[in-house]
């Protein structure tokens, strides 16, 4: 885990101006002990020149000085620097400068010299806090104006890739990261397929193939969770910001490997909102322009490599448990056949297939001990198992092309009577495709040998389906399932084996 950077006071330099060297010495001791950078001068001219150098964040100066008073020095400084934080030191109460002077010269505070500087340290601390806030706001104001400047460029027929790269590099200058990537859905695509575009800088300045290879399941899960919840997700390695368009839809994510202080995070979210609107404008613009070949090539590569990556992950899950190997392929196959019997659209059938193949992908983070346990699971182990539908949904949600399968994966352990998990949804609250997947999953679990149960024969499995009809399972799905799968089981399995054999 990386160490979180925080702004340290040592980064702040204080200049003091006093005609008494003794006071400067005391200030030096007190301020350095408190971690500030310090320099003391006795000459007003030196002080003005040092401030002009821009090296100092704050000036502490004596009010009553020879040959000129402190307020005159401040007047000269204010001619070229309205921002500098200035604290006045006064001899004692009666000698405080008039209020009008303090206001007119934008002096932020004053205190008496002879009280061991306790009050001064408090003033300095609160001044530093204001300075940090001011700097953060200024930094982000600059960043936002850069993004706003970037918007007109969109209308100069720039490839979307350049816009994304611009957005990334500006985001990194804002929060000081070194690597970042942006993953955006191509909303240009009017067909039912969903396409995504990727750009990375620093460690992620890679081809899509290499990027996919370095994506680990945890990062994928966090990306998916940020997309689904539309919330910023802060992880050890950095920050993930959802890109949300004007219709409140998530159109992608930005990831920056930066330690972002909390106040900067809020401003970064504003920045992400600007970025999202720049991106969706760019898409709107290119929608009426030429088709972008680069995007299509990118998409094909992306889809292929992502499927390869997730497929590899899935094999890892299956490999963990020799008894469930082949389970997800069978579930996908059964679900597809039932879907056809219901005369679902090609798109729904594809969604069912993806849902079947990946329904247990969320088990990837679950320990082998629990997955392969032959005895009954303990309460806490069961709680861990119950997390896999949501985890899986997050992993698939990382890529928009699989987004239709996300609700199925989330719901494959829901029961129609509301006693399932993770949400306890009832009846039609569970998507229809999810209800199909649930029957296919349960049936295959019953008919293949598992650690915690030897396999049921076909007749028993059929009884279990009928018994669960209306409580665990959707009645209409069970009816069709029995007709097209159970009652014709041998032929169905031969057909399935045929589809699995390499051509
Ligand atoms: Fe499952």
Short mmCIF file of C-alpha atoms and ligand atoms in Angstrom, two decimals:
data_model
loop_
_atom_site.label_atom_id
_atom_site.label_comp_id
_atom_site.label_asym_id
_atom_site.label_seq_id
_atom_site.Cartn_x
_atom_site.Cartn_y
_atom_site.Cartn_z
CA UNK A 1 0.00 0.00 0.00
CA UNK A 2 1.27 3.44 -0.79
CA UNK A 3 1.78 6.04 1.86
CA UNK A 4 -0.81 8.77 1.71
CA UNK A 5 0.84 12.16 1.14
CA UNK A 6 -0.39 15.04 3.23
CA UNK A 7 0.46 18.69 2.94
CA UNK A 8 3.09 19.34 5.59
CA UNK A 9 3.60 22.74 7.18
CA UNK A 10 7.31 22.54 6.28
CA UNK A 11 6.25 23.32 2.73
CA UNK A 12 5.20 26.77 3.97
CA UNK A 13 7.69 29.61 4.30
CA UNK A 14 7.22 32.56 6.57
CA UNK A 15 9.10 35.86 6.35
CA UNK A 16 9.34 38.13 9.38
CA UNK A 17 10.27 41.82 9.39
CA UNK A 18 11.21 43.49 12.65
CA UNK A 19 13.74 46.13 13.60
CA UNK A 20 14.62 44.19 16.76
CA UNK A 21 16.91 41.24 16.05
CA UNK A 22 15.93 39.66 19.38
CA UNK A 23 12.30 39.33 18.27
CA UNK A 24 13.38 37.77 14.97
CA UNK A 25 15.48 35.22 16.87
CA UNK A 26 12.55 34.26 19.10
CA UNK A 27 10.22 33.98 16.11
CA UNK A 28 12.76 31.83 14.30
CA UNK A 29 12.93 29.39 17.23
CA UNK A 30 9.15 29.20 17.73
CA UNK A 31 8.17 28.88 14.06
CA UNK A 32 10.90 26.42 13.09
CA UNK A 33 9.99 24.31 16.12
CA UNK A 34 6.46 24.20 14.72
CA UNK A 35 7.76 23.00 11.39
CA UNK A 36 7.63 26.14 9.26
CA UNK A 37 10.33 27.45 6.97
CA UNK A 38 11.51 30.80 8.36
CA UNK A 39 13.56 33.82 7.40
CA UNK A 40 13.90 37.07 9.35
CA UNK A 41 15.00 40.50 8.08
CA UNK A 42 15.36 43.93 9.67
CA UNK A 43 15.22 46.03 6.51
CA UNK A 44 11.83 46.91 4.98
CA UNK A 45 13.40 47.08 1.52
CA UNK A 46 14.83 43.58 1.88
CA UNK A 47 11.41 42.36 3.01
CA UNK A 48 9.67 43.87 -0.02
CA UNK A 49 12.18 42.33 -2.41
CA UNK A 50 11.98 38.92 -0.76
CA UNK A 51 8.18 38.97 -1.02
CA UNK A 52 8.52 39.94 -4.66
CA UNK A 53 10.59 36.78 -5.21
CA UNK A 54 7.43 34.76 -4.51
CA UNK A 55 9.16 32.34 -2.13
CA UNK A 56 7.03 33.21 0.91
CA UNK A 57 3.48 32.26 1.85
CA UNK A 58 3.13 34.65 4.76
CA UNK A 59 4.62 37.83 6.20
CA UNK A 60 4.72 38.62 9.89
CA UNK A 61 5.79 42.18 10.56
CA UNK A 62 6.22 44.66 13.33
CA UNK A 63 3.78 47.54 13.32
CA UNK A 64 5.95 50.09 15.10
CA UNK A 65 9.31 50.23 13.32
CA UNK A 66 12.07 52.67 12.50
CA UNK A 67 12.41 54.34 10.01
CA UNK A 68 8.99 53.49 8.59
CA UNK A 69 5.96 51.86 10.18
CA UNK A 70 4.69 48.41 9.25
CA UNK A 71 1.57 49.71 7.53
CA UNK A 72 3.71 51.65 5.04
CA UNK A 73 5.61 48.45 4.18
CA UNK A 74 2.31 46.62 3.68
CA UNK A 75 1.11 49.40 1.38
CA UNK A 76 4.16 48.86 -0.84
CA UNK A 77 3.65 45.10 -0.91
CA UNK A 78 -0.04 45.41 -1.70
CA UNK A 79 0.87 47.37 -4.84
CA UNK A 80 2.09 44.12 -6.42
CA UNK A 81 0.69 41.33 -4.23
CA UNK A 82 -2.94 41.37 -3.07
CA UNK A 83 -2.91 37.72 -2.06
CA UNK A 84 -0.07 37.46 0.48
CA UNK A 85 -1.16 36.54 3.99
CA UNK A 86 0.00 39.23 6.44
CA UNK A 87 0.03 39.20 10.24
CA UNK A 88 0.95 42.30 12.24
CA UNK A 89 2.86 42.19 15.52
CA UNK A 90 2.07 44.99 17.91
CA UNK A 91 3.87 46.21 21.03
CA UNK A 92 0.83 46.05 23.28
CA UNK A 93 -2.92 46.50 23.06
CA UNK A 94 -3.00 50.29 22.98
CA UNK A 95 -0.61 50.34 20.10
CA UNK A 96 -2.73 48.23 17.76
CA UNK A 97 -3.21 49.79 14.33
CA UNK A 98 -6.59 51.39 13.63
CA UNK A 99 -9.21 49.02 12.25
CA UNK A 100 -9.53 51.03 9.01
CA UNK A 101 -5.83 50.47 8.31
CA UNK A 102 -6.18 46.72 8.88
CA UNK A 103 -9.15 46.56 6.53
CA UNK A 104 -7.70 48.84 3.88
CA UNK A 105 -4.47 46.87 3.69
CA UNK A 106 -6.08 43.44 3.78
CA UNK A 107 -4.15 42.45 6.89
CA UNK A 108 -5.49 39.11 8.07
CA UNK A 109 -4.64 39.42 11.75
CA UNK A 110 -2.49 40.93 14.46
CA UNK A 111 -1.24 39.94 17.87
CA UNK A 112 0.91 41.17 20.73
CA UNK A 113 4.60 40.36 20.84
CA UNK A 114 5.00 39.65 24.50
CA UNK A 115 2.85 36.62 25.18
CA UNK A 116 5.20 33.74 24.37
CA UNK A 117 3.77 33.69 20.87
CA UNK A 118 1.01 31.19 21.74
CA UNK A 119 -1.56 33.41 20.11
CA UNK A 120 0.74 33.93 17.13
CA UNK A 121 1.12 30.19 16.52
CA UNK A 122 -2.67 29.77 16.57
CA UNK A 123 -3.03 32.60 14.06
CA UNK A 124 -0.32 31.13 11.85
CA UNK A 125 -1.95 27.69 11.92
CA UNK A 126 -5.33 28.98 10.88
CA UNK A 127 -3.68 31.17 8.24
CA UNK A 128 -1.91 28.12 6.78
CA UNK A 129 -5.23 26.29 6.60
CA UNK A 130 -6.73 29.15 4.61
CA UNK A 131 -3.67 29.23 2.37
CA UNK A 132 -4.01 25.50 1.64
CA UNK A 133 -7.68 25.93 0.80
CA UNK A 134 -6.97 28.94 -1.38
CA UNK A 135 -4.26 27.04 -3.25
CA UNK A 136 -6.52 24.04 -3.80
CA UNK A 137 -9.32 26.20 -5.12
CA UNK A 138 -6.93 28.10 -7.38
CA UNK A 139 -5.46 24.85 -8.68
CA UNK A 140 -8.88 23.47 -9.56
CA UNK A 141 -10.15 26.74 -10.93
CA UNK A 142 -7.23 26.60 -13.35
CA UNK A 143 -8.02 22.99 -14.14
CA UNK A 144 -11.69 23.70 -14.73
CA UNK A 145 -10.92 26.58 -17.00
CA UNK A 146 -8.60 24.30 -18.94
CA UNK A 147 -11.43 21.82 -19.40
CA UNK A 148 -13.75 24.60 -20.46
CA UNK A 149 -11.07 25.74 -22.90
CA UNK A 150 -10.95 22.20 -24.22
CA UNK A 151 -14.65 22.21 -25.12
CA UNK A 152 -14.37 24.43 -28.24
CA UNK A 153 -11.64 22.11 -29.56
CA UNK A 154 -14.25 19.39 -29.72
CA UNK A 155 -15.82 21.27 -32.57
CA UNK A 156 -12.59 21.18 -34.54
CA UNK A 157 -13.15 17.57 -35.60
CA UNK A 158 -10.63 16.21 -33.15
CA UNK A 159 -10.52 12.46 -32.77
CA UNK A 160 -12.08 11.55 -29.43
CA UNK A 161 -8.77 9.94 -28.42
CA UNK A 162 -7.04 13.32 -28.30
CA UNK A 163 -9.80 14.77 -26.16
CA UNK A 164 -9.52 11.88 -23.72
CA UNK A 165 -5.75 12.25 -23.54
CA UNK A 166 -6.15 15.97 -22.86
CA UNK A 167 -8.66 15.31 -20.11
CA UNK A 168 -6.35 12.76 -18.50
CA UNK A 169 -3.24 14.87 -18.52
CA UNK A 170 -5.11 17.88 -17.09
CA UNK A 171 -6.61 15.68 -14.37
CA UNK A 172 -3.17 14.49 -13.41
CA UNK A 173 -1.73 17.97 -13.18
CA UNK A 174 -4.59 18.79 -10.83
CA UNK A 175 -3.93 16.02 -8.34
CA UNK A 176 -0.31 15.19 -9.06
CA UNK A 177 -0.76 11.59 -10.26
CA UNK A 178 1.67 10.00 -12.70
CA UNK A 179 -0.56 7.40 -14.36
CA UNK A 180 -4.20 7.41 -15.34
CA UNK A 181 -6.70 5.95 -17.72
CA UNK A 182 -10.13 6.68 -19.03
CA UNK A 183 -12.63 4.06 -20.18
CA UNK A 184 -15.60 5.51 -22.01
CA UNK A 185 -18.66 3.95 -23.64
CA UNK A 186 -19.06 4.91 -27.23
CA UNK A 187 -22.60 6.25 -27.14
CA UNK A 188 -22.24 6.94 -30.85
CA UNK A 189 -23.05 3.38 -31.47
CA UNK A 190 -26.72 3.15 -32.27
CA UNK A 191 -26.77 -0.63 -32.70
CA UNK A 192 -27.49 -2.89 -29.76
CA UNK A 193 -23.79 -3.58 -29.24
CA UNK A 194 -21.99 -1.45 -26.72
CA UNK A 195 -18.59 -0.17 -27.54
CA UNK A 196 -15.90 1.27 -25.33
CA UNK A 197 -12.89 3.46 -25.87
CA UNK A 198 -9.75 3.36 -23.78
CA UNK A 199 -6.91 5.83 -23.33
CA UNK A 200 -4.12 5.65 -20.78
CA UNK A 201 -1.09 7.69 -19.78
CA UNK A 202 1.96 6.87 -17.64
CA UNK A 203 1.85 3.20 -16.61
CA UNK A 204 -1.34 2.82 -18.63
CA UNK A 205 0.05 4.24 -21.84
CA UNK A 206 -0.48 0.90 -23.49
CA UNK A 207 -2.29 -0.90 -26.21
CA UNK A 208 -5.67 -2.20 -25.22
CA UNK A 209 -4.39 -5.76 -25.21
CA UNK A 210 -1.68 -4.92 -22.69
CA UNK A 211 -4.06 -2.85 -20.61
CA UNK A 212 -6.51 -5.73 -20.40
CA UNK A 213 -3.74 -8.08 -19.39
CA UNK A 214 -2.81 -5.87 -16.44
CA UNK A 215 -6.38 -5.34 -15.21
CA UNK A 216 -6.82 -7.35 -12.04
CA UNK A 217 -10.24 -8.51 -10.80
CA UNK A 218 -10.16 -6.19 -7.79
CA UNK A 219 -9.64 -3.10 -9.94
CA UNK A 220 -12.35 -4.32 -12.32
CA UNK A 221 -14.72 -4.75 -9.41
CA UNK A 222 -14.02 -1.22 -8.17
CA UNK A 223 -14.52 0.23 -11.64
CA UNK A 224 -17.82 -1.60 -11.95
CA UNK A 225 -18.92 -0.48 -8.52
CA UNK A 226 -18.09 3.16 -9.34
CA UNK A 227 -20.10 2.89 -12.58
CA UNK A 228 -23.10 1.28 -10.90
CA UNK A 229 -23.28 3.48 -7.81
CA UNK A 230 -22.17 6.64 -9.68
CA UNK A 231 -19.89 7.35 -6.74
CA UNK A 232 -16.20 8.11 -6.50
CA UNK A 233 -14.29 5.07 -5.29
CA UNK A 234 -11.01 5.65 -3.44
CA UNK A 235 -8.67 2.65 -3.36
CA UNK A 236 -5.11 2.19 -2.10
CA UNK A 237 -3.60 2.83 -5.49
CA UNK A 238 -5.71 5.79 -6.52
CA UNK A 239 -9.13 7.20 -7.24
CA UNK A 240 -11.90 6.14 -9.65
CA UNK A 241 -14.40 8.77 -10.80
CA UNK A 242 -17.57 7.89 -12.69
CA UNK A 243 -18.28 9.96 -15.80
CA UNK A 244 -21.96 10.87 -15.73
CA UNK A 245 -23.70 12.54 -18.65
CA UNK A 246 -26.53 15.07 -18.63
CA UNK A 247 -29.10 12.25 -18.55
CA UNK A 248 -27.55 10.92 -15.34
CA UNK A 249 -26.19 7.88 -17.16
CA UNK A 250 -22.70 6.59 -16.45
CA UNK A 251 -20.71 6.85 -19.66
CA UNK A 252 -17.35 5.68 -18.32
CA UNK A 253 -14.75 6.13 -15.62
CA UNK A 254 -11.52 8.00 -15.04
CA UNK A 255 -8.86 6.36 -12.91
CA UNK A 256 -5.94 8.36 -11.53
CA UNK A 257 -3.21 6.80 -9.40
CA UNK A 258 -3.04 9.69 -7.01
CA UNK A 259 -3.40 10.26 -3.30
CA UNK A 260 -6.18 12.77 -3.33
CA UNK A 261 -6.94 14.80 -0.21
CA UNK A 262 -10.65 14.87 0.61
CA UNK A 263 -11.24 18.50 -0.34
CA UNK A 264 -9.49 17.95 -3.66
CA UNK A 265 -11.72 14.93 -4.27
CA UNK A 266 -14.83 17.12 -4.34
CA UNK A 267 -13.26 19.42 -6.88
CA UNK A 268 -12.04 16.46 -8.90
CA UNK A 269 -15.67 15.33 -9.09
CA UNK A 270 -16.62 18.71 -10.55
CA UNK A 271 -13.80 18.25 -13.01
CA UNK A 272 -15.09 14.78 -13.93
CA UNK A 273 -18.53 16.29 -14.57
CA UNK A 274 -16.97 18.79 -16.98
CA UNK A 275 -15.01 16.00 -18.62
CA UNK A 276 -18.15 13.88 -19.02
CA UNK A 277 -20.00 16.70 -20.69
CA UNK A 278 -17.04 17.41 -22.99
CA UNK A 279 -16.98 13.74 -23.96
CA UNK A 280 -20.70 13.47 -24.60
CA UNK A 281 -20.54 16.66 -26.65
CA UNK A 282 -17.74 15.14 -28.67
CA UNK A 283 -19.87 12.08 -29.34
CA UNK A 284 -22.86 14.18 -30.29
CA UNK A 285 -20.64 16.05 -32.67
CA UNK A 286 -19.08 13.03 -34.32
CA UNK A 287 -22.49 11.38 -34.55
CA UNK A 288 -23.30 13.70 -37.39
CA UNK A 289 -19.85 13.32 -38.88
CA UNK A 290 -17.91 10.52 -40.42
CA UNK A 291 -17.77 7.11 -38.89
CA UNK A 292 -14.58 6.74 -36.97
CA UNK A 293 -12.65 3.71 -38.19
CA UNK A 294 -10.24 3.96 -35.34
CA UNK A 295 -13.08 3.48 -32.87
CA UNK A 296 -14.32 0.37 -34.58
CA UNK A 297 -10.90 -1.21 -34.65
CA UNK A 298 -10.41 -0.27 -31.02
CA UNK A 299 -13.75 -1.76 -30.13
CA UNK A 300 -13.10 -5.07 -31.82
CA UNK A 301 -9.76 -5.43 -30.10
CA UNK A 302 -11.26 -4.37 -26.81
CA UNK A 303 -14.17 -6.76 -26.96
CA UNK A 304 -11.96 -9.65 -27.92
CA UNK A 305 -9.34 -9.02 -25.27
CA UNK A 306 -11.91 -8.34 -22.59
CA UNK A 307 -13.75 -11.56 -23.34
CA UNK A 308 -10.40 -13.36 -23.27
CA UNK A 309 -9.55 -11.80 -19.93
CA UNK A 310 -12.90 -12.54 -18.32
CA UNK A 311 -12.90 -16.01 -19.86
CA UNK A 312 -9.49 -16.62 -18.30
CA UNK A 313 -10.83 -15.41 -14.97
CA UNK A 314 -13.84 -17.66 -15.29
CA UNK A 315 -11.64 -20.66 -15.99
CA UNK A 316 -9.77 -19.79 -12.83
CA UNK A 317 -13.06 -19.92 -10.89
CA UNK A 318 -14.03 -23.21 -12.50
CA UNK A 319 -10.57 -24.64 -12.02
CA UNK A 320 -10.85 -23.91 -8.32
CA UNK A 321 -13.61 -26.44 -8.02
CA UNK A 322 -13.35 -29.57 -10.09
CA UNK A 323 -16.96 -30.49 -9.39
CA UNK A 324 -18.35 -27.31 -10.87
CA UNK A 325 -16.16 -27.38 -13.96
CA UNK A 326 -18.42 -27.08 -16.96
CA UNK A 327 -21.25 -25.84 -14.73
CA UNK A 328 -21.41 -22.34 -16.17
CA UNK A 329 -21.32 -23.61 -19.76
CA UNK A 330 -24.25 -25.92 -19.04
CA UNK A 331 -26.17 -23.18 -17.24
CA UNK A 332 -25.66 -20.88 -20.24
CA UNK A 333 -26.80 -23.64 -22.57
CA UNK A 334 -29.93 -24.60 -20.60
CA UNK A 335 -30.88 -20.94 -20.12
CA UNK A 336 -30.47 -20.31 -23.85
CA UNK A 337 -32.72 -23.23 -24.79
CA UNK A 338 -35.41 -22.13 -22.37
CA UNK A 339 -35.10 -18.57 -23.66
CA UNK A 340 -35.66 -19.83 -27.21
CA UNK A 341 -38.77 -21.71 -26.09
CA UNK A 342 -40.06 -18.41 -24.71
CA UNK A 343 -39.31 -16.88 -28.14
CA UNK A 344 -36.98 -14.24 -26.67
CA UNK A 345 -35.13 -11.85 -28.97
CA UNK A 346 -31.60 -12.62 -30.20
CA UNK A 347 -30.34 -9.88 -27.94
CA UNK A 348 -31.99 -11.43 -24.87
CA UNK A 349 -30.62 -14.84 -25.79
CA UNK A 350 -27.12 -13.39 -26.01
CA UNK A 351 -27.64 -11.71 -22.64
CA UNK A 352 -28.76 -15.04 -21.15
CA UNK A 353 -25.68 -16.73 -22.58
CA UNK A 354 -23.34 -14.12 -21.11
CA UNK A 355 -25.24 -14.24 -17.81
CA UNK A 356 -24.94 -18.05 -17.73
CA UNK A 357 -21.25 -18.08 -18.52
CA UNK A 358 -20.35 -15.44 -15.97
CA UNK A 359 -22.97 -15.91 -13.25
CA UNK A 360 -20.46 -17.15 -10.67
CA UNK A 361 -17.55 -14.91 -11.71
CA UNK A 362 -17.95 -13.14 -8.33
CA UNK A 363 -16.61 -16.25 -6.61
CA UNK A 364 -13.19 -15.32 -7.90
CA UNK A 365 -12.26 -13.62 -4.64
CA UNK A 366 -13.68 -16.39 -2.44
CA UNK A 367 -11.14 -18.65 -0.77
CA UNK A 368 -10.69 -22.23 -2.00
CA UNK A 369 -11.35 -23.49 1.51
CA UNK A 370 -14.91 -22.19 1.45
CA UNK A 371 -15.58 -23.09 -2.19
CA UNK A 372 -14.38 -26.64 -1.75
CA UNK A 373 -15.80 -27.28 1.67
CA UNK A 374 -17.52 -30.63 1.80
CA UNK A 375 -19.36 -29.97 5.09
CA UNK A 376 -22.12 -27.49 5.65
CA UNK A 377 -20.92 -23.89 5.61
CA UNK A 378 -20.82 -21.90 8.86
CA UNK A 379 -22.88 -18.71 9.19
CA UNK A 380 -19.96 -16.43 8.43
CA UNK A 381 -18.84 -18.57 5.50
CA UNK A 382 -22.34 -18.43 4.09
CA UNK A 383 -22.27 -14.65 4.41
CA UNK A 384 -19.12 -14.61 2.27
CA UNK A 385 -20.70 -16.86 -0.36
CA UNK A 386 -23.72 -14.55 -0.43
CA UNK A 387 -21.54 -11.70 -1.67
CA UNK A 388 -20.70 -13.37 -4.99
CA UNK A 389 -23.72 -12.18 -7.05
CA UNK A 390 -22.94 -8.52 -6.30
CA UNK A 391 -19.19 -8.94 -6.75
CA UNK A 392 -19.78 -10.62 -10.08
CA UNK A 393 -22.16 -7.86 -11.14
CA UNK A 394 -19.48 -5.29 -10.37
CA UNK A 395 -16.84 -7.17 -12.36
CA UNK A 396 -19.04 -7.33 -15.45
CA UNK A 397 -20.27 -3.77 -15.00
CA UNK A 398 -16.71 -2.58 -15.61
CA UNK A 399 -17.43 -2.96 -19.31
CA UNK A 400 -20.51 -1.46 -20.85
CA UNK A 401 -20.78 -4.21 -23.46
CA UNK A 402 -21.86 -6.62 -20.71
CA UNK A 403 -24.16 -4.23 -18.89
CA UNK A 404 -27.37 -6.05 -19.84
CA UNK A 405 -26.12 -9.20 -18.12
CA UNK A 406 -25.37 -7.36 -14.88
CA UNK A 407 -28.92 -7.56 -13.41
CA UNK A 408 -29.07 -11.31 -14.13
CA UNK A 409 -25.83 -11.99 -12.34
CA UNK A 410 -26.96 -9.88 -9.41
CA UNK A 411 -30.25 -11.80 -9.13
CA UNK A 412 -29.36 -15.42 -9.84
CA UNK A 413 -29.87 -16.41 -6.19
CA UNK A 414 -33.09 -14.47 -5.60
CA UNK A 415 -36.24 -16.49 -4.88
CA UNK A 416 -39.64 -15.46 -6.25
CA UNK A 417 -41.08 -15.56 -2.70
CA UNK A 418 -38.49 -12.98 -1.56
CA UNK A 419 -36.37 -15.30 0.57
CA UNK A 420 -33.31 -15.35 -1.65
CA UNK A 421 -30.18 -13.16 -1.63
CA UNK A 422 -28.62 -10.59 -1.92
CA UNK A 423 -31.68 -8.30 -1.91
CA UNK A 424 -34.66 -10.55 -1.15
CA UNK A 425 -36.44 -9.41 -4.32
CA UNK A 426 -39.85 -10.90 -5.07
CA UNK A 427 -41.62 -12.14 -8.21
CA UNK A 428 -41.42 -9.63 -11.03
CA UNK A 429 -38.89 -7.50 -9.16
CA UNK A 430 -36.47 -10.18 -10.38
CA UNK A 431 -35.81 -9.69 -14.10
CA UNK A 432 -37.37 -12.46 -16.21
CA UNK A 433 -34.00 -13.49 -17.64
CA UNK A 434 -32.72 -13.71 -14.07
CA UNK A 435 -35.58 -16.08 -13.19
CA UNK A 436 -34.60 -18.32 -16.12
CA UNK A 437 -30.95 -18.27 -15.06
CA UNK A 438 -31.89 -19.17 -11.50
CA UNK A 439 -33.73 -22.36 -12.56
CA UNK A 440 -30.93 -23.38 -14.94
CA UNK A 441 -28.31 -22.80 -12.23
CA UNK A 442 -30.23 -24.73 -9.55
CA UNK A 443 -31.03 -27.62 -11.85
CA UNK A 444 -27.43 -28.08 -12.96
CA UNK A 445 -26.27 -27.88 -9.36
CA UNK A 446 -28.70 -30.68 -8.48
CA UNK A 447 -27.70 -32.95 -11.33
CA UNK A 448 -23.92 -32.52 -11.11
CA UNK A 449 -21.96 -33.75 -8.11
CA UNK A 450 -21.09 -31.12 -5.56
CA UNK A 451 -18.98 -31.31 -2.46
CA UNK A 452 -21.85 -30.83 -0.12
CA UNK A 453 -24.30 -33.11 -1.86
CA UNK A 454 -24.01 -36.13 -4.10
CA UNK A 455 -25.93 -35.74 -7.29
CA UNK A 456 -29.64 -36.23 -7.40
CA UNK A 457 -31.06 -38.46 -10.05
CA UNK A 458 -33.10 -36.81 -12.77
CA UNK A 459 -36.47 -37.74 -11.27
CA UNK A 460 -35.49 -36.28 -7.90
CA UNK A 461 -34.20 -33.11 -9.54
CA UNK A 462 -37.50 -32.75 -11.39
CA UNK A 463 -39.38 -33.17 -8.09
CA UNK A 464 -37.20 -30.49 -6.52
CA UNK A 465 -38.02 -28.07 -9.36
CA UNK A 466 -41.74 -28.74 -8.97
CA UNK A 467 -41.49 -28.38 -5.21
CA UNK A 468 -39.70 -25.05 -5.57
CA UNK A 469 -42.09 -23.76 -8.22
CA UNK A 470 -43.78 -20.60 -6.92
CA UNK A 471 -41.42 -20.26 -3.92
CA UNK A 472 -37.84 -20.49 -5.18
CA UNK A 473 -38.62 -20.54 -8.89
CA UNK A 474 -40.91 -18.81 -11.35
CA UNK A 475 -43.76 -21.21 -12.14
CA UNK A 476 -43.87 -20.53 -15.88
CA UNK A 477 -40.10 -20.99 -16.17
CA UNK A 478 -40.21 -24.32 -14.32
CA UNK A 479 -42.97 -25.54 -16.61
CA UNK A 480 -41.02 -24.74 -19.77
CA UNK A 481 -37.72 -25.91 -18.28
CA UNK A 482 -39.15 -29.36 -17.51
CA UNK A 483 -40.56 -29.60 -21.00
CA UNK A 484 -37.47 -28.56 -22.98
CA UNK A 485 -34.63 -29.72 -20.71
CA UNK A 486 -35.65 -32.27 -18.07
CA UNK A 487 -38.05 -34.42 -20.09
CA UNK A 488 -35.62 -34.58 -22.98
CA UNK A 489 -32.48 -34.64 -20.90
CA UNK A 490 -30.42 -37.24 -22.73
CA UNK A 491 -30.89 -35.61 -26.14
CA UNK A 492 -30.23 -32.15 -24.68
CA UNK A 493 -26.95 -33.32 -23.14
CA UNK A 494 -25.82 -34.95 -26.38
CA UNK A 495 -26.54 -31.72 -28.17
CA UNK A 496 -24.64 -29.78 -25.49
CA UNK A 497 -21.59 -32.06 -25.80
CA UNK A 498 -21.75 -31.45 -29.55
CA UNK A 499 -21.56 -27.69 -29.07
CA UNK A 500 -18.61 -28.07 -26.70
CA UNK A 501 -16.55 -30.22 -29.08
CA UNK A 502 -14.02 -28.08 -30.97
CA UNK A 503 -14.97 -27.73 -34.62
FE1 LIG B 1 -24.05 -18.52 -7.89
#
